[in-house]
Coordinates of C-alpha atoms in Angstrom, one line a residue:
X997 CA 231.1 107.2 2.8
X998 CA 233.8 109.1 1.5
X999 CA 237.1 107.1 0.5
X1000 CA 240.2 108.0 1.8
X1001 CA 243.3 109.6 0.2
X1002 CA 245.4 107.3 -1.6
X1003 CA 249.0 107.6 -1.4
X1004 CA 251.3 107.6 -4.2
X1005 CA 252.3 103.9 -4.4
X1006 CA 248.6 103.3 -3.8
X1007 CA 248.0 104.9 -7.0
X1008 CA 250.6 103.5 -9.0
X1009 CA 249.6 100.4 -8.2
X1010 CA 246.1 100.9 -9.1
X1011 CA 247.5 102.5 -12.2
X1012 CA 249.9 99.2 -13.1
X1013 CA 246.6 97.3 -12.9
X1014 CA 245.4 99.2 -15.8
X1015 CA 248.5 99.0 -18.0
X1016 CA 248.9 95.8 -17.5
X1017 CA 247.3 94.5 -20.1
X1018 CA 249.6 96.5 -22.8
X1019 CA 252.3 95.6 -21.3
X1020 CA 254.1 94.0 -24.3
X1021 CA 253.8 97.6 -26.1
X1022 CA 255.1 99.6 -23.7
X1023 CA 258.0 97.2 -23.3
X1024 CA 258.5 97.8 -26.9
X1025 CA 258.5 101.7 -26.5
X1026 CA 260.8 101.5 -23.2
X1027 CA 262.9 98.6 -25.1
X1028 CA 263.4 101.2 -28.1
X1029 CA 264.1 104.0 -24.9
X1030 CA 267.0 101.8 -23.9
X1031 CA 268.5 101.7 -28.1
X1032 CA 268.0 105.6 -28.4
X1033 CA 269.5 106.5 -25.2
X1034 CA 272.7 104.4 -25.6
X1035 CA 273.0 106.3 -29.1
X1036 CA 272.7 109.2 -28.0
X1037 CA 276.0 108.6 -25.1
X1038 CA 277.7 107.5 -27.8
X1039 CA 277.5 110.3 -29.9
X1040 CA 279.6 112.9 -28.1
X1041 CA 282.4 110.6 -28.5
X1042 CA 282.2 109.9 -31.6
X1043 CA 282.3 113.7 -32.7
X1044 CA 285.4 114.1 -30.1
X1045 CA 287.3 111.9 -32.4
X1046 CA 286.6 113.9 -35.1
X1047 CA 288.0 116.6 -33.4
X1048 CA 290.9 115.2 -31.8
X1049 CA 291.6 113.5 -35.8
X1050 CA 291.6 116.7 -37.0
X1051 CA 293.9 118.3 -34.1
X1052 CA 296.0 115.5 -34.9
X1053 CA 296.3 116.4 -38.9
X1054 CA 296.3 120.0 -38.2
X1055 CA 299.3 119.5 -35.4
X1056 CA 301.2 117.3 -38.5
X1057 CA 301.0 120.0 -40.9
X1058 CA 301.8 122.9 -38.9
X1059 CA 305.3 121.1 -37.5
X1060 CA 305.9 120.2 -41.5
X1061 CA 305.9 116.4 -40.6
X1062 CA 306.2 114.8 -44.2
X1063 CA 303.6 113.4 -45.6
X1064 CA 301.2 115.1 -43.2
X1065 CA 297.6 115.7 -44.4
X1066 CA 294.2 115.6 -43.5
X1067 CA 293.1 111.6 -43.4
X1068 CA 289.4 112.3 -44.9
X1069 CA 289.4 108.4 -44.9
X1070 CA 289.5 108.1 -41.6
X1071 CA 287.2 111.3 -40.8
X1072 CA 284.7 109.8 -43.2
X1073 CA 284.4 106.5 -41.2
X1074 CA 283.9 107.8 -38.2
X1075 CA 280.8 110.2 -39.7
X1076 CA 279.9 106.7 -41.4
X1077 CA 279.5 105.8 -37.8
X1078 CA 277.8 109.0 -36.6
X1079 CA 275.4 109.0 -39.0
X1080 CA 274.4 104.8 -38.3
X1081 CA 274.1 106.4 -34.7
X1082 CA 271.7 109.1 -35.8
X1083 CA 269.5 106.7 -37.9
X1084 CA 269.0 104.1 -34.9
X1085 CA 268.3 107.1 -32.8
X1086 CA 265.3 108.4 -35.0
X1087 CA 263.7 105.1 -36.0
X1088 CA 263.9 104.0 -32.0
X1089 CA 262.3 107.5 -31.3
X1090 CA 259.4 107.0 -33.9
X1091 CA 258.8 103.3 -32.4
X1092 CA 258.7 104.8 -28.7
X1093 CA 256.3 107.6 -29.5
X1094 CA 254.3 105.1 -31.5
X1095 CA 254.2 102.1 -29.2
X1096 CA 253.6 104.4 -26.3
X1097 CA 250.8 106.7 -27.4
X1098 CA 248.6 103.3 -28.1
X1099 CA 249.2 101.6 -24.9
X1100 CA 248.6 105.0 -22.7
X1101 CA 245.6 105.9 -25.0
X1102 CA 244.5 102.8 -24.6
X1103 CA 245.1 102.8 -20.9
X1104 CA 243.0 106.4 -20.8
X1105 CA 240.4 104.1 -22.5
X1106 CA 239.7 101.7 -20.1
X1107 CA 239.9 104.2 -17.2
X1108 CA 237.0 105.8 -18.4
X1109 CA 235.4 103.1 -19.1
X1110 CA 235.8 102.1 -15.3
X1111 CA 235.2 105.7 -14.1
X1112 CA 231.9 105.6 -16.3
X1113 CA 230.5 101.9 -15.0
X1114 CA 231.6 103.0 -11.0
X1115 CA 229.5 106.1 -11.3
X1116 CA 226.8 103.7 -12.7
X1117 CA 227.3 101.6 -9.2
X1118 CA 227.7 104.6 -6.7
X1119 CA 224.7 105.0 -4.5
X1120 CA 222.9 108.2 -4.6
X1121 CA 224.1 109.8 -1.7
X1122 CA 227.4 110.1 -3.3
X1123 CA 225.4 112.6 -6.1
X1124 CA 223.8 114.2 -2.9
X1125 CA 227.5 115.2 -1.6
X1126 CA 229.0 116.5 -4.3
X1127 CA 229.2 118.8 -7.2
X1128 CA 228.0 117.4 -10.5
X1129 CA 230.8 119.4 -12.1
X1130 CA 233.7 117.9 -10.0
X1131 CA 232.6 114.5 -10.8
X1132 CA 233.0 115.5 -14.7
X1133 CA 236.2 117.4 -13.9
X1134 CA 237.4 113.6 -12.1
X1135 CA 236.4 111.9 -15.6
X1136 CA 237.3 114.7 -18.2
X1137 CA 240.4 117.3 -16.8
X1138 CA 242.1 114.4 -14.4
X1139 CA 242.0 111.8 -17.1
X1140 CA 243.5 114.1 -19.7
X1141 CA 246.4 115.4 -17.0
X1142 CA 247.3 111.9 -16.2
X1143 CA 247.2 110.8 -20.1
X1144 CA 249.7 114.0 -21.0
X1145 CA 252.1 113.5 -18.0
X1146 CA 252.1 109.7 -18.9
X1147 CA 252.6 110.9 -22.7
X1148 CA 255.2 113.7 -22.3
X1149 CA 257.0 112.2 -18.8
X1150 CA 257.2 108.7 -18.9
X1151 CA 259.9 108.2 -21.6
X1152 CA 261.4 111.7 -20.9
X1153 CA 261.7 110.4 -16.8
X1154 CA 263.2 106.8 -18.2
X1155 CA 265.4 108.5 -20.8
X1156 CA 266.8 110.7 -17.8
X1157 CA 267.7 107.8 -15.6
X1158 CA 269.2 105.9 -18.6
X1159 CA 271.1 108.8 -20.0
X1160 CA 272.8 109.8 -16.7
X1161 CA 274.0 106.1 -16.2
X1162 CA 275.4 106.0 -19.3
X1163 CA 276.4 109.2 -19.5
X1164 CA 278.4 108.6 -16.2
X1165 CA 279.8 105.1 -17.6
X1166 CA 281.2 107.2 -20.6
X1167 CA 282.6 109.8 -18.3
X1168 CA 284.2 107.8 -16.2
X1169 CA 285.8 106.2 -19.5
X1170 CA 287.2 109.1 -20.2
X1171 CA 289.0 110.3 -17.1
X1172 CA 287.8 109.8 -13.7
X1173 CA 289.0 112.6 -12.0
X1174 CA 287.1 115.1 -13.8
X1175 CA 283.9 113.2 -13.4
X1176 CA 284.4 112.9 -9.3
X1177 CA 284.5 117.0 -9.8
X1178 CA 281.2 116.8 -12.6
X1179 CA 279.5 114.5 -9.6
X1180 CA 279.2 117.5 -7.2
X1181 CA 276.2 118.2 -9.9
X1182 CA 273.8 115.8 -8.7
X1183 CA 273.5 116.1 -5.0
X1184 CA 272.8 119.6 -4.9
X1185 CA 269.9 119.5 -7.7
X1186 CA 268.7 116.5 -6.3
X1187 CA 268.5 118.8 -3.2
X1188 CA 267.2 121.7 -5.0
X1189 CA 264.7 119.9 -6.7
X1190 CA 263.3 117.9 -3.2
X1191 CA 262.9 121.7 -1.3
X1192 CA 261.0 122.8 -4.0
X1193 CA 258.6 119.8 -4.9
X1194 CA 258.1 119.5 -1.1
X1195 CA 257.0 123.2 -1.1
X1196 CA 254.9 123.0 -4.2
X1197 CA 253.1 119.6 -4.2
X1198 CA 250.4 121.0 -1.8
X1199 CA 249.8 123.7 -4.2
X1200 CA 249.1 121.3 -6.8
X1201 CA 246.8 119.3 -5.0
X1202 CA 244.3 122.8 -4.7
X1203 CA 245.1 123.4 -8.7
X1204 CA 243.3 120.3 -9.1
X1205 CA 240.9 120.8 -6.4
X1206 CA 240.1 124.4 -8.1
X1207 CA 239.7 123.1 -12.0
X1208 CA 236.9 120.9 -9.8
X1209 CA 235.3 123.6 -8.8
X1210 CA 235.4 125.8 -11.6
X1211 CA 233.7 123.0 -13.5
X1212 CA 230.9 122.6 -10.7
X1213 CA 230.3 126.4 -11.2
X1214 CA 230.1 126.7 -14.8
X1215 CA 227.8 123.5 -15.4
X1216 CA 225.2 124.9 -12.6
X1217 CA 225.3 128.0 -13.6
X1218 CA 224.4 127.2 -17.4
X1219 CA 222.3 125.0 -16.4
X1220 CA 220.3 127.4 -14.6
X1221 CA 221.2 130.2 -17.3
X1222 CA 217.3 130.8 -17.9
X1223 CA 216.8 131.5 -14.3
X1224 CA 220.0 133.7 -14.0
X1225 CA 218.4 135.9 -17.0
X1226 CA 215.1 136.1 -15.7
X1227 CA 216.3 137.1 -12.3
X1228 CA 218.7 139.5 -13.7
X1229 CA 221.6 137.7 -11.9
X1230 CA 224.2 138.1 -14.4
X1231 CA 226.0 140.4 -12.2
X1232 CA 226.3 138.0 -9.3
X1233 CA 227.0 134.6 -11.6
X1234 CA 229.8 136.3 -13.2
X1235 CA 231.2 137.6 -9.9
X1236 CA 230.9 133.9 -8.4
X1237 CA 232.6 132.9 -11.3
X1238 CA 235.5 135.5 -11.1
X1239 CA 235.8 134.4 -7.6
X1240 CA 236.3 130.9 -8.2
X1241 CA 238.7 131.5 -11.5
X1242 CA 240.6 133.6 -9.2
X1243 CA 241.1 131.0 -6.6
X1244 CA 242.3 129.1 -9.2
X1245 CA 244.5 131.5 -11.4
X1246 CA 246.0 131.8 -7.7
X1247 CA 246.8 128.5 -6.9
X1248 CA 248.0 127.4 -10.6
X1249 CA 250.4 130.6 -10.4
X1250 CA 251.9 129.4 -6.8
X1251 CA 252.2 126.3 -8.3
X1252 CA 253.6 126.5 -11.5
X1253 CA 255.8 129.6 -10.2
X1254 CA 257.4 127.4 -7.2
X1255 CA 258.0 124.3 -9.5
X1256 CA 259.6 126.4 -12.3
X1257 CA 261.9 128.0 -9.8
X1258 CA 263.6 124.3 -10.2
X1259 CA 265.3 124.5 -13.2
X1260 CA 267.2 128.1 -13.3
X1261 CA 269.2 126.9 -9.7
X1262 CA 269.8 123.6 -11.6
X1263 CA 271.2 125.2 -14.6
X1264 CA 273.4 127.6 -12.2
X1265 CA 275.0 124.7 -10.5
X1266 CA 275.7 122.8 -14.2
X1267 CA 277.3 126.0 -15.3
X1268 CA 279.6 126.7 -12.6
X1269 CA 280.5 122.7 -12.7
X1270 CA 281.4 123.9 -16.6
X1271 CA 283.4 126.6 -15.9
X1272 CA 285.5 123.9 -12.6
X1273 CA 285.8 121.0 -15.3
X1274 CA 287.2 123.1 -18.0
X1275 CA 289.8 124.4 -15.9
X1276 CA 290.4 120.9 -15.1
X1277 CA 290.5 119.5 -18.4
X1278 CA 293.0 121.9 -20.0
X1279 CA 295.7 121.1 -17.9
X1280 CA 295.3 117.1 -18.4
X1281 CA 295.4 118.2 -22.3
X1282 CA 298.2 120.7 -21.7
X1283 CA 299.8 117.6 -19.7
X1284 CA 299.2 115.2 -22.3
X1285 CA 296.9 113.0 -20.7
X1286 CA 293.8 113.9 -22.5
X1287 CA 293.0 114.6 -26.3
X1288 CA 291.2 117.5 -26.8
X1289 CA 288.4 115.9 -28.3
X1290 CA 287.7 113.9 -25.2
X1291 CA 287.5 117.2 -23.3
X1292 CA 284.9 118.7 -26.0
X1293 CA 283.0 114.7 -25.5
X1294 CA 283.5 115.6 -21.5
X1295 CA 281.7 119.0 -21.5
X1296 CA 278.9 117.4 -23.8
X1297 CA 278.5 114.6 -21.2
X1298 CA 278.1 117.2 -18.7
X1299 CA 275.3 118.9 -20.5
X1300 CA 273.9 115.3 -21.1
X1301 CA 273.7 115.0 -17.2
X1302 CA 272.3 118.6 -17.1
X1303 CA 269.5 117.3 -19.7
X1304 CA 267.8 114.9 -17.5
X1305 CA 267.8 117.1 -14.2
X1306 CA 266.4 120.1 -16.0
X1307 CA 263.6 117.8 -17.5
X1308 CA 262.7 116.6 -14.6
X1309 CA 262.6 119.5 -12.3
X1310 CA 260.7 120.9 -15.8
X1311 CA 258.6 118.0 -15.6
X1312 CA 258.2 118.5 -11.5
X1313 CA 255.0 120.5 -12.4
X1314 CA 253.4 118.3 -14.6
X1315 CA 254.4 114.9 -12.4
X1316 CA 252.9 117.1 -9.6
X1317 CA 249.5 117.8 -11.2
X1318 CA 249.5 114.4 -12.9
X1319 CA 249.7 112.7 -8.9
X1320 CA 246.5 114.9 -8.1
X1321 CA 244.6 113.9 -10.7
X1322 CA 245.5 110.3 -10.1
X1323 CA 244.6 110.5 -6.8
X1324 CA 241.0 112.2 -7.6
X1325 CA 240.7 109.5 -10.2
X1326 CA 241.3 106.1 -8.1
X1327 CA 239.9 108.2 -5.2
X1328 CA 236.8 108.0 -6.9
X1329 CA 237.2 104.1 -8.2
X1330 CA 237.5 103.3 -4.6
X1331 CA 234.4 104.3 -3.5
X1332 CA 232.1 102.0 -1.6
X1333 CA 230.0 101.3 -4.3
X1334 CA 226.0 100.4 -4.0
X1335 CA 225.7 96.7 -2.9
X1336 CA 223.9 94.9 -6.1
X1337 CA 223.8 90.9 -4.7
X1338 CA 220.5 89.4 -3.2
X1339 CA 218.0 87.1 -4.2
X1340 CA 216.6 87.5 -7.7
X1341 CA 212.8 86.7 -7.2
X1342 CA 210.6 85.5 -10.0
X1343 CA 209.3 89.0 -11.5
X1344 CA 206.5 87.5 -13.8
X1345 CA 204.7 85.9 -10.0
X1346 CA 205.5 89.2 -8.0
X1347 CA 202.3 90.7 -7.5
X1348 CA 202.9 94.4 -6.1
X1349 CA 201.9 94.0 -2.3
X1350 CA 203.8 96.6 -0.3
X1351 CA 204.4 97.0 3.2
X1352 CA 206.3 99.2 5.5
X1353 CA 206.7 97.8 9.2
X1354 CA 208.3 100.3 11.5
X1355 CA 210.6 102.1 9.1
X1356 CA 213.4 104.5 10.8
X1357 CA 215.3 106.6 8.8
X1358 CA 217.6 109.7 8.6
X1359 CA 220.2 111.1 6.0
X1360 CA 222.9 111.9 8.7
X1361 CA 222.8 110.8 12.1
X1362 CA 219.4 112.4 13.1
X1363 CA 216.1 110.3 12.4
X1364 CA 213.6 112.1 9.6
X1365 CA 211.8 109.1 9.9
X1366 CA 210.3 107.2 13.5
X1367 CA 208.2 104.9 13.0
X1368 CA 206.4 104.6 9.9
X1369 CA 203.8 102.1 9.1
X1370 CA 201.3 101.0 5.9
X1371 CA 200.4 98.2 4.0
X1372 CA 199.0 98.3 0.4
X1373 CA 197.7 95.6 -1.3
X1374 CA 198.4 95.1 -4.8
X1375 CA 196.7 97.0 -7.3
X1376 CA 196.1 99.9 -5.1
X1377 CA 196.3 103.2 -6.1
X1378 CA 198.3 105.0 -2.7
X1379 CA 198.1 108.8 -3.0
X1380 CA 201.1 110.5 -0.5
X1381 CA 200.4 113.9 0.6
X1382 CA 201.7 116.8 3.0
X1383 CA 204.1 120.1 2.8
X1384 CA 206.9 120.6 0.8
X1385 CA 209.8 118.9 2.7
X1386 CA 208.1 116.4 4.8
X1387 CA 209.5 113.3 3.4
X1388 CA 207.1 112.1 0.6
X1389 CA 210.1 111.4 -2.3
X1390 CA 212.1 110.1 1.1
X1391 CA 209.4 107.4 1.2
X1392 CA 209.5 106.1 -3.0
X1393 CA 213.7 106.6 -2.5
X1394 CA 213.4 104.5 0.4
X1395 CA 211.0 101.3 -1.4
X1396 CA 213.3 101.7 -4.7
X1397 CA 216.4 101.5 -2.3
X1398 CA 218.0 104.5 -3.5
X1399 CA 218.4 104.4 0.6
X1400 CA 218.6 101.8 2.9
X1401 CA 216.3 102.0 6.0
X1402 CA 218.0 102.6 9.5
X1403 CA 215.2 100.4 11.1
X1404 CA 212.3 98.4 10.6
X1405 CA 212.0 96.7 7.1
X1406 CA 210.2 97.4 3.4
X1407 CA 208.7 94.4 1.7
X1408 CA 207.4 93.4 -1.3
X1409 CA 205.3 90.0 -1.4
X1410 CA 206.4 89.6 1.7
X1411 CA 210.0 89.5 1.0
X1412 CA 212.5 92.2 2.6
X1413 CA 213.9 94.2 -0.2
X1414 CA 217.4 94.0 1.2
X1415 CA 217.5 90.4 0.7
X1416 CA 216.6 91.6 -2.8
X1417 CA 219.0 92.2 -5.9
X1418 CA 218.9 95.7 -6.1
X1419 CA 218.6 95.6 -10.4
X1420 CA 216.0 93.1 -10.3
X1421 CA 214.1 94.9 -7.4
X1422 CA 214.1 98.1 -9.3
X1423 CA 212.6 96.0 -12.8
X1424 CA 209.3 96.3 -10.8
X1425 CA 209.2 100.0 -10.9
X1426 CA 208.1 103.2 -13.4
X1427 CA 209.0 106.0 -12.1
X1428 CA 208.1 109.5 -13.6
X1429 CA 209.1 112.3 -11.9
X1430 CA 208.7 116.6 -11.6
X1431 CA 212.1 116.8 -13.1
X1432 CA 212.2 115.0 -16.4
X1433 CA 215.0 113.4 -18.3
X1434 CA 215.3 112.9 -21.5
X1435 CA 218.6 112.3 -23.7
X1436 CA 219.9 113.9 -27.2
X1437 CA 218.2 111.4 -29.6
X1438 CA 214.9 110.4 -31.6
X1439 CA 211.7 110.4 -29.5
X1440 CA 211.2 107.1 -30.5
X1441 CA 214.4 105.9 -28.8
X1442 CA 213.7 108.2 -25.5
X1443 CA 210.2 106.4 -25.2
X1444 CA 211.7 103.1 -26.0
X1445 CA 214.3 103.3 -23.2
X1446 CA 211.7 102.1 -21.2
X1447 CA 211.4 99.1 -23.2
X1448 CA 214.7 98.8 -25.3
X1449 CA 213.3 95.6 -26.8
X1450 CA 210.0 96.9 -27.8
X1451 CA 208.2 96.7 -30.9
X1452 CA 207.3 100.3 -32.4
X1453 CA 203.6 99.6 -32.6
X1454 CA 203.9 99.0 -28.3
X1455 CA 206.2 102.3 -28.7
X1456 CA 202.9 104.1 -30.6
X1457 CA 200.2 102.8 -28.0
X1458 CA 202.4 103.7 -25.0
X1459 CA 202.4 107.5 -26.5
X1460 CA 198.6 107.4 -27.5
X1461 CA 198.0 106.5 -23.4
X1462 CA 200.0 109.2 -22.3
X1463 CA 198.0 111.5 -24.7
X1464 CA 200.8 112.3 -26.6
X1465 CA 200.9 110.9 -30.1
X1466 CA 198.8 113.5 -31.5
X1467 CA 201.6 116.1 -30.9
X1468 CA 204.5 113.7 -32.1
X1469 CA 202.4 113.3 -35.6
X1470 CA 202.0 117.0 -36.0
X1471 CA 206.5 117.1 -35.9
X1472 CA 207.6 117.1 -39.0
X1473 CA 209.4 114.1 -38.6
X1474 CA 207.0 112.3 -36.5
X1475 CA 209.0 109.8 -33.8
X1476 CA 212.2 110.7 -35.6
X1477 CA 212.2 114.5 -34.4
X1478 CA 215.0 114.7 -32.4
X1479 CA 215.5 115.8 -29.2
X1480 CA 218.7 118.0 -28.5
X1481 CA 221.0 117.9 -25.5
X1482 CA 219.1 119.9 -24.1
X1483 CA 215.8 119.1 -24.3
X1484 CA 214.6 122.4 -24.5
X1485 CA 213.3 122.2 -28.1
X1486 CA 209.9 120.8 -26.8
X1487 CA 208.1 122.0 -24.3
X1488 CA 208.1 121.3 -20.6
X1489 CA 204.3 119.3 -20.7
X1490 CA 205.3 117.6 -23.6
X1491 CA 208.7 116.6 -22.1
X1492 CA 206.6 115.5 -19.2
X1493 CA 204.3 113.3 -21.6
X1494 CA 207.0 111.3 -23.4
X1495 CA 208.7 110.1 -19.7
X1496 CA 204.8 109.1 -18.8
X1497 CA 204.6 107.2 -22.1
X1498 CA 208.2 105.9 -21.4
X1499 CA 206.9 104.3 -17.4
X1500 CA 203.9 103.2 -19.5
X1501 CA 205.9 101.0 -22.1
X1502 CA 207.5 99.1 -19.2
X1503 CA 204.5 98.0 -17.9
X1504 CA 205.5 98.1 -14.3
X1505 CA 204.2 95.7 -11.0
X1506 CA 204.5 99.4 -9.4
X1507 CA 204.2 102.9 -10.9
X1508 CA 205.3 105.9 -9.0
X1509 CA 204.5 109.0 -10.0
X1510 CA 206.1 112.1 -8.4
X1511 CA 204.1 114.9 -8.9
X1512 CA 204.3 113.5 -12.8
X1513 CA 201.0 116.0 -13.8
X1514 CA 202.7 119.1 -12.4
X1515 CA 203.9 120.2 -15.7
X1516 CA 200.6 120.1 -17.8
X1517 CA 197.8 122.8 -18.4
X1518 CA 194.6 121.8 -16.7
X1519 CA 192.8 120.3 -19.8
X1520 CA 195.4 117.9 -20.7
X1521 CA 195.6 117.0 -17.1
X1522 CA 192.6 115.7 -17.4
X1523 CA 193.2 113.8 -20.3
X1524 CA 196.4 112.6 -18.7
X1525 CA 194.4 111.7 -15.6
X1526 CA 192.0 109.3 -17.6
X1527 CA 195.0 107.6 -18.9
X1528 CA 196.6 107.3 -15.6
X1529 CA 193.7 105.7 -14.6
X1530 CA 193.8 103.4 -17.1
X1531 CA 197.8 102.3 -17.0
X1532 CA 197.2 102.0 -13.3
X1533 CA 194.6 99.4 -13.3
X1534 CA 195.9 95.7 -12.1
X1535 CA 199.2 97.6 -10.8
X1536 CA 200.1 99.3 -7.4
X1537 CA 200.5 102.7 -8.0
X1538 CA 202.0 105.6 -5.6
X1539 CA 201.2 109.2 -6.4
X1540 CA 202.7 111.7 -5.2
X1541 CA 200.5 114.9 -5.6
X1542 CA 200.1 118.8 -4.2
X1543 CA 196.7 119.1 -5.7
X1544 CA 194.3 116.8 -3.9
X1545 CA 191.2 116.8 -6.1
X1546 CA 193.2 114.7 -8.2
X1547 CA 193.5 112.2 -5.8
X1548 CA 190.2 111.5 -4.1
X1549 CA 189.6 108.3 -5.8
X1550 CA 192.8 106.8 -4.1
X1551 CA 192.5 103.4 -2.4
X1552 CA 195.2 104.8 0.2
X1553 CA 196.4 108.5 1.2
X1554 CA 198.9 109.1 3.3
X1555 CA 199.4 112.2 4.9
X1556 CA 202.9 113.2 5.8
X1557 CA 204.5 115.6 7.8
X1558 CA 208.1 116.3 9.4
X1559 CA 209.0 112.7 8.1
X1560 CA 206.3 110.7 9.9
X1561 CA 202.5 109.3 8.7
X1562 CA 200.2 112.0 10.8
X1563 CA 197.3 110.2 9.0
X1564 CA 196.2 107.3 6.7
X1565 CA 192.9 106.2 4.8
X1566 CA 190.6 107.2 2.5
X1567 CA 189.3 110.6 0.8
X1568 CA 186.4 110.5 2.7
X1569 CA 187.8 109.3 6.4
X1570 CA 190.1 111.5 6.5
X1571 CA 187.5 114.4 5.9
X1572 CA 185.7 112.9 8.3
X1573 CA 188.5 113.0 11.0
X1574 CA 188.8 116.6 10.8
X1575 CA 192.6 116.0 11.2
X1576 CA 195.8 117.4 8.9
X1577 CA 194.6 116.6 5.7
X1578 CA 191.1 117.9 6.0
X1579 CA 192.9 121.4 6.7
X1580 CA 195.1 120.8 3.5
X1581 CA 192.2 119.6 1.3
X1582 CA 190.1 122.6 2.5
X1583 CA 193.0 125.1 2.5
X1584 CA 193.3 124.4 -1.7
X1585 CA 189.2 124.1 -2.0
X1586 CA 188.9 127.8 -0.8
X1587 CA 192.1 128.7 -3.1
X1588 CA 189.8 127.6 -5.8
X1589 CA 187.0 129.1 -5.2
X1590 CA 189.1 132.3 -4.6

């Protein structure tokens, strides 16, 4: 199921797809980089002309040449050209920053949208195998890392390449022999960079991985903060965090330290080259074949060669981190999606007849269910009972096509659900889980989530049927009362009632209640059961329950154990058999008597 790790070329190809819509803005930005670098390479030569002119005028004055003086008119013309070059460079840099920032941020906007849409299309199994914090890290940290890298390195790398080409041309123009001596810096710098980059890339991969682990740990601990306090496990939580944090700090130190060694080694080569070229240049100046201003310009050009080499070496850590981030992003985007094709039946005419026919299933290679068979007629209430981990919820996951069967078939009104479009299939259902889910917003919006087109009076009717309307009216803002991000400003029981109201509002053909009443007290449960009987009238319903007293009136009771159905029948039939259900019922009844 896991996608293979992509190569750099594959990642770059995927990135270019997102950059393509903004290629005009990017082209303008890169064009301005070219203009900026042309002016950058012309500056030393023009500055050198000032030095040469002053040296020539000074020599004439010292030698007593008649009429010798400082020719300010020539100096001002050169300085005027320099000023124009400086202005052009500044304006081009401003244009580069504007258009590049716009193009990159729009690209990141599209990538974030693509990740969000991708996550919505991934199968449930993907999330079973991964920590939520790791996925969150990809959508946030990795995208930010890629954004920063593109923002800071794209123009600097291009500028480095252009500077290198233009500067070499100018150096050849000044003196070929000195240029050949100076070019020794290039292969040595490339060799140094290659050696250190090769050693540090694996370290950067580990750094990005541990960032994901750290996010996962933080998310997990804050999600269970109350439980940590309750069991006095703060010390263990801190130790777990410290362990992951230590691994991250260690991997980040190794990656950053190794990559940071590139710059000082490249600078050492540059200093040695400048010393050698300076000695050669002095002989050329003494020999009269090179002007002193040209020697000055040449030494500046050597520094300009060092700048791109040094920049690339300094950015190597960021580029390697961005590659690791880019790999994680596009690996997620290349994951296999949940198939959504299939027929779209007329949902209005669907009745809700359900049949499991010789169903086989297992999360891994080993089968959990071997031969599951049962028939449910439209409008019937089916109760599913059994010990924890027996496979009760798995049955419903298969019915909803969160997972596909490995053998046999599940049919609704005679149609194999594998032939149905997943979205259309799930429109038939309302699902109420034991673990409630509410989002940050008003109570009204949370209930209306079940049917966005519903009028407010329908929302209120659903709340009344779920016996939560009275509670909502006691709040100062009623249905406009705000539920915070953690939904911890209302009780667990009230949250459950709101999710039930949401399910009622959808008016589904098939209703699934997975321990839906487990979070309410006995008095409220009784009222809720009365409401649920009204809701279940005329529609197929599946109720997963541990309290057997609540499902006596079920049309069909399925007793699940070790993934398979051990018994099925009505309450009276199963008691008469004296089997697994009878033992479960009597044990609960005995507990209640005690």
